[in-house]
MMTF fields as JSON, N, C-alpha, C and O atoms, coordinates in Angstrom:
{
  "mmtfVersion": "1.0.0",
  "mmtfProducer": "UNKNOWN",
  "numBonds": 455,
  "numAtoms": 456,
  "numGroups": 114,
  "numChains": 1,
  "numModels": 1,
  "chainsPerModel": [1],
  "groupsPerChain": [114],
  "chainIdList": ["A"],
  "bondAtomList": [4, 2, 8, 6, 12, 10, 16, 14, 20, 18, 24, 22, 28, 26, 32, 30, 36, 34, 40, 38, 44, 42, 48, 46, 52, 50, 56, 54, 60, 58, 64, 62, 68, 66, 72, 70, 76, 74, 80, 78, 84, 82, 88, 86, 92, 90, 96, 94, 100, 98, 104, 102, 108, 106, 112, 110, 116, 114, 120, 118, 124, 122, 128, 126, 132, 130, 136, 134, 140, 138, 144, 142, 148, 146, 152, 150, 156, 154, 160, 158, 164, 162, 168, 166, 172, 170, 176, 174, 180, 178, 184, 182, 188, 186, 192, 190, 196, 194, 200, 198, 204, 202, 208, 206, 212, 210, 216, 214, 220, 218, 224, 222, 228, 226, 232, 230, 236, 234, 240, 238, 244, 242, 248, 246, 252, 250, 256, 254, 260, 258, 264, 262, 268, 266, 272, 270, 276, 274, 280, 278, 284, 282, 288, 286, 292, 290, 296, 294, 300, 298, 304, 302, 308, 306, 312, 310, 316, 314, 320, 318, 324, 322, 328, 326, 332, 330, 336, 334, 340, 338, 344, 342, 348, 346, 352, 350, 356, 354, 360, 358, 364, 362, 368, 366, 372, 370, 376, 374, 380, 378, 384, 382, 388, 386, 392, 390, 396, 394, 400, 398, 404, 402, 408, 406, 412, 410, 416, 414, 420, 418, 424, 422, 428, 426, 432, 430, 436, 434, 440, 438, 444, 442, 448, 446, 452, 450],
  "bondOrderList": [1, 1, 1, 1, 1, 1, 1, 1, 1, 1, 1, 1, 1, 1, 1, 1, 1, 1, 1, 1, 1, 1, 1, 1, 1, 1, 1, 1, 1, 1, 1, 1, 1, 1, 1, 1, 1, 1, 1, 1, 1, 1, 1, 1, 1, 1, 1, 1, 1, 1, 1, 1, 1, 1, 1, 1, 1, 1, 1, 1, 1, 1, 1, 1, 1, 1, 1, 1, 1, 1, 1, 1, 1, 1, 1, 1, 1, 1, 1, 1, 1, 1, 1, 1, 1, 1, 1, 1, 1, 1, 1, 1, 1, 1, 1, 1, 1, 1, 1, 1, 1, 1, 1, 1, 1, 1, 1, 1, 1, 1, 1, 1, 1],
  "groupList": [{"groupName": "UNK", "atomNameList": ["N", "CA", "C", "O"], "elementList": ["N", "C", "C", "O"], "formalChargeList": [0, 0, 0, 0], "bondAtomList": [1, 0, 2, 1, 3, 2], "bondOrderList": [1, 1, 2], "singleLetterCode": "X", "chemCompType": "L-PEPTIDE LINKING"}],
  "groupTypeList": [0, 0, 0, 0, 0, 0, 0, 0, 0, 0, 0, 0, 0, 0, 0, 0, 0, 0, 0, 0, 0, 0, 0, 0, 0, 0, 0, 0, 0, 0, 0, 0, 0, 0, 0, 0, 0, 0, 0, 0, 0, 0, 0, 0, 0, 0, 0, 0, 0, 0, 0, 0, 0, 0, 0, 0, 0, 0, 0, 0, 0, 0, 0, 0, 0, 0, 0, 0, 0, 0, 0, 0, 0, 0, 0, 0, 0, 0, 0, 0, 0, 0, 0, 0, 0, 0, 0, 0, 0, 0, 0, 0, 0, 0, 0, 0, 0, 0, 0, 0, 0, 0, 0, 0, 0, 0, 0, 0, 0, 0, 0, 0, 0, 0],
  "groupIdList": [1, 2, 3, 4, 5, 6, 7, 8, 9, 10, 11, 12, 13, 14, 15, 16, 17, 18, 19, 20, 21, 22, 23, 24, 25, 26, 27, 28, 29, 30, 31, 32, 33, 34, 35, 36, 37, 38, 39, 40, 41, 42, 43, 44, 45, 46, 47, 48, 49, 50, 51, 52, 53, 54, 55, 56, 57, 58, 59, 60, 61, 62, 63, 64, 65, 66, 67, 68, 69, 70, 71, 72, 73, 74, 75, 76, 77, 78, 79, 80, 81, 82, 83, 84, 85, 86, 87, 88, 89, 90, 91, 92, 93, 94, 95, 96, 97, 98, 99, 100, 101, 102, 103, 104, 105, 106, 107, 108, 109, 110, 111, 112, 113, 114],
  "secStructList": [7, 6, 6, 1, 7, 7, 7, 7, 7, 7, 1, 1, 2, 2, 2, 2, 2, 2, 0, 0, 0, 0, 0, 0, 4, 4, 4, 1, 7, 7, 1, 7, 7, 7, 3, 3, 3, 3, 3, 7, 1, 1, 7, 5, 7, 7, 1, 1, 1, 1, 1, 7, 3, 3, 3, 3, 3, 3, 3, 3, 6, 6, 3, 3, 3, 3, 7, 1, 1, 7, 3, 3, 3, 6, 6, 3, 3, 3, 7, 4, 4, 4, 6, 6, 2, 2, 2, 2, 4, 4, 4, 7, 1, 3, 3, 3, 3, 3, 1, 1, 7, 5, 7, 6, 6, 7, 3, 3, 3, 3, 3, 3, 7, 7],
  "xCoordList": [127.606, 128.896, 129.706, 129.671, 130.511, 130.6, 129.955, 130.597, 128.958, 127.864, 127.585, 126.858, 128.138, 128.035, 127.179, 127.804, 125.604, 124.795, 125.385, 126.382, 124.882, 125.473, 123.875, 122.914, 123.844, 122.911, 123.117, 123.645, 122.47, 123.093, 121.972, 121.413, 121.838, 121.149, 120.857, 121.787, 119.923, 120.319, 121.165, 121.754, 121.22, 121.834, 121.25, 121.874, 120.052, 119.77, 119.673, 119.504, 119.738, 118.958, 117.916, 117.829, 117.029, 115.817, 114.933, 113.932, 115.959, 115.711, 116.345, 115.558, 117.793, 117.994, 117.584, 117.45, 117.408, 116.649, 115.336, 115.202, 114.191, 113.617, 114.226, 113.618, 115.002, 115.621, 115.667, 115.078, 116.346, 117.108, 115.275, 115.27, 114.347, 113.135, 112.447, 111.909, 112.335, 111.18, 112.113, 111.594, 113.027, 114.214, 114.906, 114.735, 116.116, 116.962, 116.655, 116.902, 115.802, 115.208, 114.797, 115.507, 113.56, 113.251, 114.252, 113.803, 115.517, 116.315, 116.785, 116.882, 117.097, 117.86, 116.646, 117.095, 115.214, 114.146, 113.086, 113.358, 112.264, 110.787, 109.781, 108.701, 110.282, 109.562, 109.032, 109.734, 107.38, 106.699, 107.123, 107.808, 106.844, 106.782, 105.551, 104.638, 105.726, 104.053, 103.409, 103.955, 102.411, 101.161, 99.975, 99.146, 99.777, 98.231, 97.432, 97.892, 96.491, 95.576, 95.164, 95.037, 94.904, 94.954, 94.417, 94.256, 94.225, 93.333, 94.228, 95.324, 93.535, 95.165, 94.453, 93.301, 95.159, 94.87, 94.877, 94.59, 95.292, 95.22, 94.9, 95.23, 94.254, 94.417, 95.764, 96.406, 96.355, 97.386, 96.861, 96.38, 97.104, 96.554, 98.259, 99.203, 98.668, 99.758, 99.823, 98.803, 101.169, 100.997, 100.996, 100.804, 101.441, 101.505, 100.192, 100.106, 99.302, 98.995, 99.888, 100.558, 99.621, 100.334, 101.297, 101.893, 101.951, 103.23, 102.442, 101.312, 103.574, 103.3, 103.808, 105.035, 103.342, 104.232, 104.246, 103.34, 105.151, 105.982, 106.367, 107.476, 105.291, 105.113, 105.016, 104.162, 106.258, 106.627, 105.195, 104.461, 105.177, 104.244, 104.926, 105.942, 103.52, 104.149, 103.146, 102.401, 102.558, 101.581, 101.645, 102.546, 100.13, 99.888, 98.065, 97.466, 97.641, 96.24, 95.71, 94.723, 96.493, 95.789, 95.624, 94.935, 96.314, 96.121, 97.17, 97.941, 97.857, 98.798, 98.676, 97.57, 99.662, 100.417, 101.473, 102.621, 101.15, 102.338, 103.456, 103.223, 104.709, 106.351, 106.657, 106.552, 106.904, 108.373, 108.053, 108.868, 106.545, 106.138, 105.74, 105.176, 105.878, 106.259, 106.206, 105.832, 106.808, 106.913, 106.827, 107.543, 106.349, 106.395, 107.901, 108.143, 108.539, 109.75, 109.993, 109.86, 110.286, 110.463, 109.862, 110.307, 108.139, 106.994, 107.304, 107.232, 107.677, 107.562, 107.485, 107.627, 107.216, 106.767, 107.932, 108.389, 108.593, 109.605, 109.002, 108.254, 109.536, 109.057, 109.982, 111.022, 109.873, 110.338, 111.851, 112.806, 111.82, 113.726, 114.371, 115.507, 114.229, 115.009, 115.163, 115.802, 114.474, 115.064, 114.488, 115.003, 113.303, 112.39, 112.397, 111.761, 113.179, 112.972, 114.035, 113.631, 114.848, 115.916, 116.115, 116.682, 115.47, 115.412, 114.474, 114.667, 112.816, 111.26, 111.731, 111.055, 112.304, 111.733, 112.763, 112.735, 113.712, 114.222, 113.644, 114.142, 112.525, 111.626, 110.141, 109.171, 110.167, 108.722, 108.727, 109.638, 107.605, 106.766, 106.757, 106.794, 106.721, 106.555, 106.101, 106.052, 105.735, 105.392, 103.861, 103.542, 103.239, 102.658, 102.585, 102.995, 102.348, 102.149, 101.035, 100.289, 100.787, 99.642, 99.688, 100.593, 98.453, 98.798, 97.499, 96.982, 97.159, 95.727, 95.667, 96.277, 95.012, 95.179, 94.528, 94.334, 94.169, 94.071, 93.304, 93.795, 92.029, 91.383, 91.468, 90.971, 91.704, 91.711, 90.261, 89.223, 90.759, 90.085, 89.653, 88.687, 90.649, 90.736, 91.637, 92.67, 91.105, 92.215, 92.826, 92.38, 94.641, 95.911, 96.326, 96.388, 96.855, 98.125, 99.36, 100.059, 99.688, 100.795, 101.556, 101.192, 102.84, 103.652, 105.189, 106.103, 104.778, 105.836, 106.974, 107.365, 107.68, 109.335, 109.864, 110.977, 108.689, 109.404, 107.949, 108.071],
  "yCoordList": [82.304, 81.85, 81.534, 82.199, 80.333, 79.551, 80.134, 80.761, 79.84, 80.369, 81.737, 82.205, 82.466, 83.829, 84.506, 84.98, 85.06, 85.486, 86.319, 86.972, 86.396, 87.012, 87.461, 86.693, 88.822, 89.486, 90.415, 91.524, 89.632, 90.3, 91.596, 91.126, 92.311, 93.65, 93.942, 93.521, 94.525, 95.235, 96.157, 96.58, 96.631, 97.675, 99.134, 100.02, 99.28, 100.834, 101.296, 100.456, 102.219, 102.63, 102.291, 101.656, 102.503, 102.19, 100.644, 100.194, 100.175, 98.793, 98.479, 98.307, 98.399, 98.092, 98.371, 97.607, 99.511, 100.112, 99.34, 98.932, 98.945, 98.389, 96.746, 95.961, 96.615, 94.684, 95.0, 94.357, 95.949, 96.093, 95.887, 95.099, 96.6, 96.735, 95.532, 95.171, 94.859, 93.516, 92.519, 91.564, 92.268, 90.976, 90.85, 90.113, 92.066, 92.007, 92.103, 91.354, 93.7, 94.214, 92.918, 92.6, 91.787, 91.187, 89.45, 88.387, 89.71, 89.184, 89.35, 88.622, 90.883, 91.253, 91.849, 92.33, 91.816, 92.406, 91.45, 90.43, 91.418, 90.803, 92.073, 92.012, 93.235, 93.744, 94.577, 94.698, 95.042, 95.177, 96.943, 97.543, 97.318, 98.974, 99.224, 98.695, 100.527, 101.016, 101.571, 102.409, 101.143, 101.081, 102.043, 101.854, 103.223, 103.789, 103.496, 103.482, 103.333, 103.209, 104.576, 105.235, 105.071, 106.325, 105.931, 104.824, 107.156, 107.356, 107.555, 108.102, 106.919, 107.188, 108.608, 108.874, 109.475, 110.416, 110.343, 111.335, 108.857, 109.207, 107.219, 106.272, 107.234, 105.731, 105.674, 106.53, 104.15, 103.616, 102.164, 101.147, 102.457, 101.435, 100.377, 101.163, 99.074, 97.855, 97.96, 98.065, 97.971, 97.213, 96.316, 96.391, 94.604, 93.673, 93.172, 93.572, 92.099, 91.285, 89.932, 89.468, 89.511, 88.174, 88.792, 87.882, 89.904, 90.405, 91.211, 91.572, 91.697, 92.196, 93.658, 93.603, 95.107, 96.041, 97.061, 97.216, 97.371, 98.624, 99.947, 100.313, 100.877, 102.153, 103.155, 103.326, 103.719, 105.406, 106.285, 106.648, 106.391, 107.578, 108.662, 108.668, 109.946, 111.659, 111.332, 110.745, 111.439, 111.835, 113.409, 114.136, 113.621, 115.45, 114.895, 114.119, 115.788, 115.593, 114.464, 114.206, 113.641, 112.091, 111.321, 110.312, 111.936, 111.585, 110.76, 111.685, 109.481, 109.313, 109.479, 109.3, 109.789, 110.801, 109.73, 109.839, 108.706, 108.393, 108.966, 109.826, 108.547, 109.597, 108.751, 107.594, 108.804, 108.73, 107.39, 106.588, 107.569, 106.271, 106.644, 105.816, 107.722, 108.952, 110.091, 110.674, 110.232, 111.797, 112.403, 111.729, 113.244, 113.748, 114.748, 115.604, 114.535, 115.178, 115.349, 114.406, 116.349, 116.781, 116.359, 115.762, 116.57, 115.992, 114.693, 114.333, 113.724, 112.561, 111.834, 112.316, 110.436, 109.917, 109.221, 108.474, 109.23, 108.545, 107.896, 108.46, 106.374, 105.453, 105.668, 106.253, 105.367, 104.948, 104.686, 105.439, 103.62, 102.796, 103.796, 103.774, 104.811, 105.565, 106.943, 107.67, 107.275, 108.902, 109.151, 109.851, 108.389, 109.627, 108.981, 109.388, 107.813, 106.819, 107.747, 108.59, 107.561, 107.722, 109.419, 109.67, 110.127, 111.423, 111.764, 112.417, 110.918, 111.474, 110.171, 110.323, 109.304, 108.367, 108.957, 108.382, 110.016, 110.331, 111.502, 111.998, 111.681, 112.389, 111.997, 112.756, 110.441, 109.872, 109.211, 108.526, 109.551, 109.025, 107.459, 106.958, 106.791, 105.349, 104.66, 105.19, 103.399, 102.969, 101.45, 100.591, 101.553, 100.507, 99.143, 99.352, 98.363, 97.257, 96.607, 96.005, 96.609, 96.202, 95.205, 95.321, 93.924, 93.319, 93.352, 92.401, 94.488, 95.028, 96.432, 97.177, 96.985, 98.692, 99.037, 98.289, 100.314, 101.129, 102.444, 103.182, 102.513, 103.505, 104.96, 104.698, 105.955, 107.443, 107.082, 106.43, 107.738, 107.216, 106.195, 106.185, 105.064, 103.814, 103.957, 104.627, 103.19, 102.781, 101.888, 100.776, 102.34, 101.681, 101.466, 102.483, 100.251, 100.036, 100.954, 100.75, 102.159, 102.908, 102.459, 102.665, 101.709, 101.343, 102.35, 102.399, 103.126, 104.258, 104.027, 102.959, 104.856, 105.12, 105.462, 105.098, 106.588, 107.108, 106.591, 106.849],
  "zCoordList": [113.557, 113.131, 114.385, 115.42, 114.149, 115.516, 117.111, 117.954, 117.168, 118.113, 118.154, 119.03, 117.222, 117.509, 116.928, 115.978, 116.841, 115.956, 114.934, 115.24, 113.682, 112.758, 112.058, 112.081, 111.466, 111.383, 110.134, 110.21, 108.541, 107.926, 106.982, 105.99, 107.13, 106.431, 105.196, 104.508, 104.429, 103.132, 103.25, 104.245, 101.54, 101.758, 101.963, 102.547, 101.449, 101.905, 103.279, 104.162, 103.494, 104.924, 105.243, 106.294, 104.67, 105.459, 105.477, 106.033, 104.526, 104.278, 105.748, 106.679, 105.983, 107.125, 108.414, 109.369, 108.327, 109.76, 109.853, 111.006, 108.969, 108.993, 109.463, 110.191, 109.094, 109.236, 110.673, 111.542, 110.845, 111.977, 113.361, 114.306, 113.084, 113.835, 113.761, 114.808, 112.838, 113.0, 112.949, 113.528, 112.635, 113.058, 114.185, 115.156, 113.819, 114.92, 116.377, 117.323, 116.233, 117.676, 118.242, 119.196, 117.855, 118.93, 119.081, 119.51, 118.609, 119.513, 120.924, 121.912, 120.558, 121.985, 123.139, 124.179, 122.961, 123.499, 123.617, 122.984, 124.047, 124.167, 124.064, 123.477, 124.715, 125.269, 123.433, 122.429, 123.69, 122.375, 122.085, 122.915, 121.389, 121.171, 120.981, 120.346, 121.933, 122.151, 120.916, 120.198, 120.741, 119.981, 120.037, 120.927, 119.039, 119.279, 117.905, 116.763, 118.211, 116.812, 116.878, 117.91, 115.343, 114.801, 113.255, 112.741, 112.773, 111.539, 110.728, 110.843, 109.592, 108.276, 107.636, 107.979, 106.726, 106.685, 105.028, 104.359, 104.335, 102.916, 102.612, 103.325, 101.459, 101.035, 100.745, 100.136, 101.417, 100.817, 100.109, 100.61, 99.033, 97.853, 97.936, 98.02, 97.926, 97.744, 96.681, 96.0, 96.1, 95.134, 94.249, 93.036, 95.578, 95.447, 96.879, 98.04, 96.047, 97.898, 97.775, 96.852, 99.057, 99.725, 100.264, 100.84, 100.501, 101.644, 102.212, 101.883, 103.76, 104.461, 104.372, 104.46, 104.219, 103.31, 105.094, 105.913, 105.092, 105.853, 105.866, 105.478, 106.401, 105.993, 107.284, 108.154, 107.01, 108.038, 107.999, 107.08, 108.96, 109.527, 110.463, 111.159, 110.063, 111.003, 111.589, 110.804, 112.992, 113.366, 113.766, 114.186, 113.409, 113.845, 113.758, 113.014, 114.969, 115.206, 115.001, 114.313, 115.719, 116.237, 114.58, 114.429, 113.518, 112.789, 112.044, 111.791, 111.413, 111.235, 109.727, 109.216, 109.018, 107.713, 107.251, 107.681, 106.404, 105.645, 104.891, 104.042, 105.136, 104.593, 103.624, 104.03, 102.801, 102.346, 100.993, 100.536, 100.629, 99.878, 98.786, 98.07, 98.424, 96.67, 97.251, 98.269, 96.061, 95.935, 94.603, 93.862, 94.04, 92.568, 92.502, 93.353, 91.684, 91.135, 89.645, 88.865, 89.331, 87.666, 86.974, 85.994, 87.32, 86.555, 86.394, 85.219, 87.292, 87.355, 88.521, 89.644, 88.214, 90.021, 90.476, 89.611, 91.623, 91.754, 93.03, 93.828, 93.099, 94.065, 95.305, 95.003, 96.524, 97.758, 97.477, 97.665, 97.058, 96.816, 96.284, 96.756, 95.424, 94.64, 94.734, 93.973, 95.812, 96.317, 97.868, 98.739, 97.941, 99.256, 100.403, 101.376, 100.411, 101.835, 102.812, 103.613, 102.68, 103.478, 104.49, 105.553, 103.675, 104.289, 105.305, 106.33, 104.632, 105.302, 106.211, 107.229, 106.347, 107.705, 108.704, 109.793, 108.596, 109.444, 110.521, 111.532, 109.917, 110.9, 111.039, 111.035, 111.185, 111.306, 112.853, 113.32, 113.461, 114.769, 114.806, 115.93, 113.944, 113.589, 112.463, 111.354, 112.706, 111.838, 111.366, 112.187, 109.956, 110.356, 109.491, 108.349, 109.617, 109.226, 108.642, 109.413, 107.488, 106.545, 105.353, 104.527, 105.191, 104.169, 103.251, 102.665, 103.271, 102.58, 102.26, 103.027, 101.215, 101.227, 102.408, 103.366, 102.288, 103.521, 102.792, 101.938, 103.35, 103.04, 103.737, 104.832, 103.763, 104.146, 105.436, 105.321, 106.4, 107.528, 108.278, 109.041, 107.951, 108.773, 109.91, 109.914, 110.989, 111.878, 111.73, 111.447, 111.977, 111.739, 112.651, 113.342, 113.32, 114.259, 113.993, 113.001, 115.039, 114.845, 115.64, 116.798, 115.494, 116.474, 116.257, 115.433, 117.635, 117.952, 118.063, 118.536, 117.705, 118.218, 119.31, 119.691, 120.222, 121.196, 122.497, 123.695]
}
């Protein structure tokens, strides 16, 4: 807006924090975030193909641990958008990037936070 970048977000948290990592970040950066490949520790089954889906990881024993992508609550399943994002990615190692499931003992691109 008159030359001035304008950068506009969702609204959840982690929707944005996410905008904020694969959009915004490599405006003001070039530089990449470091990367370990690591073993997934559970299948993550999509449940759409043709996108690219975005998923928090813990690592512990070289192993990376998906957060925050269900959770069971009051004998029922509640998805990501509607309760469990916002809390578990606030204590995740990173994250990865997939446009295919993911079998329990594959190697994943973990691209770190710290």
């Amino acid at each position: 807006m008159n030359e001035t970048p304008v950068f506009a977000l969702p609204g959840k948290p982690t929707g944005a924090f996410t905008a904020l990592e694969m959009v915004v970040r490599s405006y003001f950066t070039e530089t990449p975030r470091a990367m370990r490949v690591l073993s997934i520790n559970e299948d993550v089954a999509l449940p759409e193909t043709g996108f690219e889906y975005i998923f928090f990881v813990k690592i512990a024993h070289n192993t990376a641990s998906s957060m925050g992508r269900k959770m069971n609550l009051f004998n029922g399943e509640y998805k990501t958008a509607l309760i469990s994002a916002s809390p578990r990615s606030a204590v995740v190692e990173g994250y990865v990037i997939t446009n295919r499931d993911i079998k329990k003992g594959d190697l994943v691109n973990v691209y770190l936070f710290n």
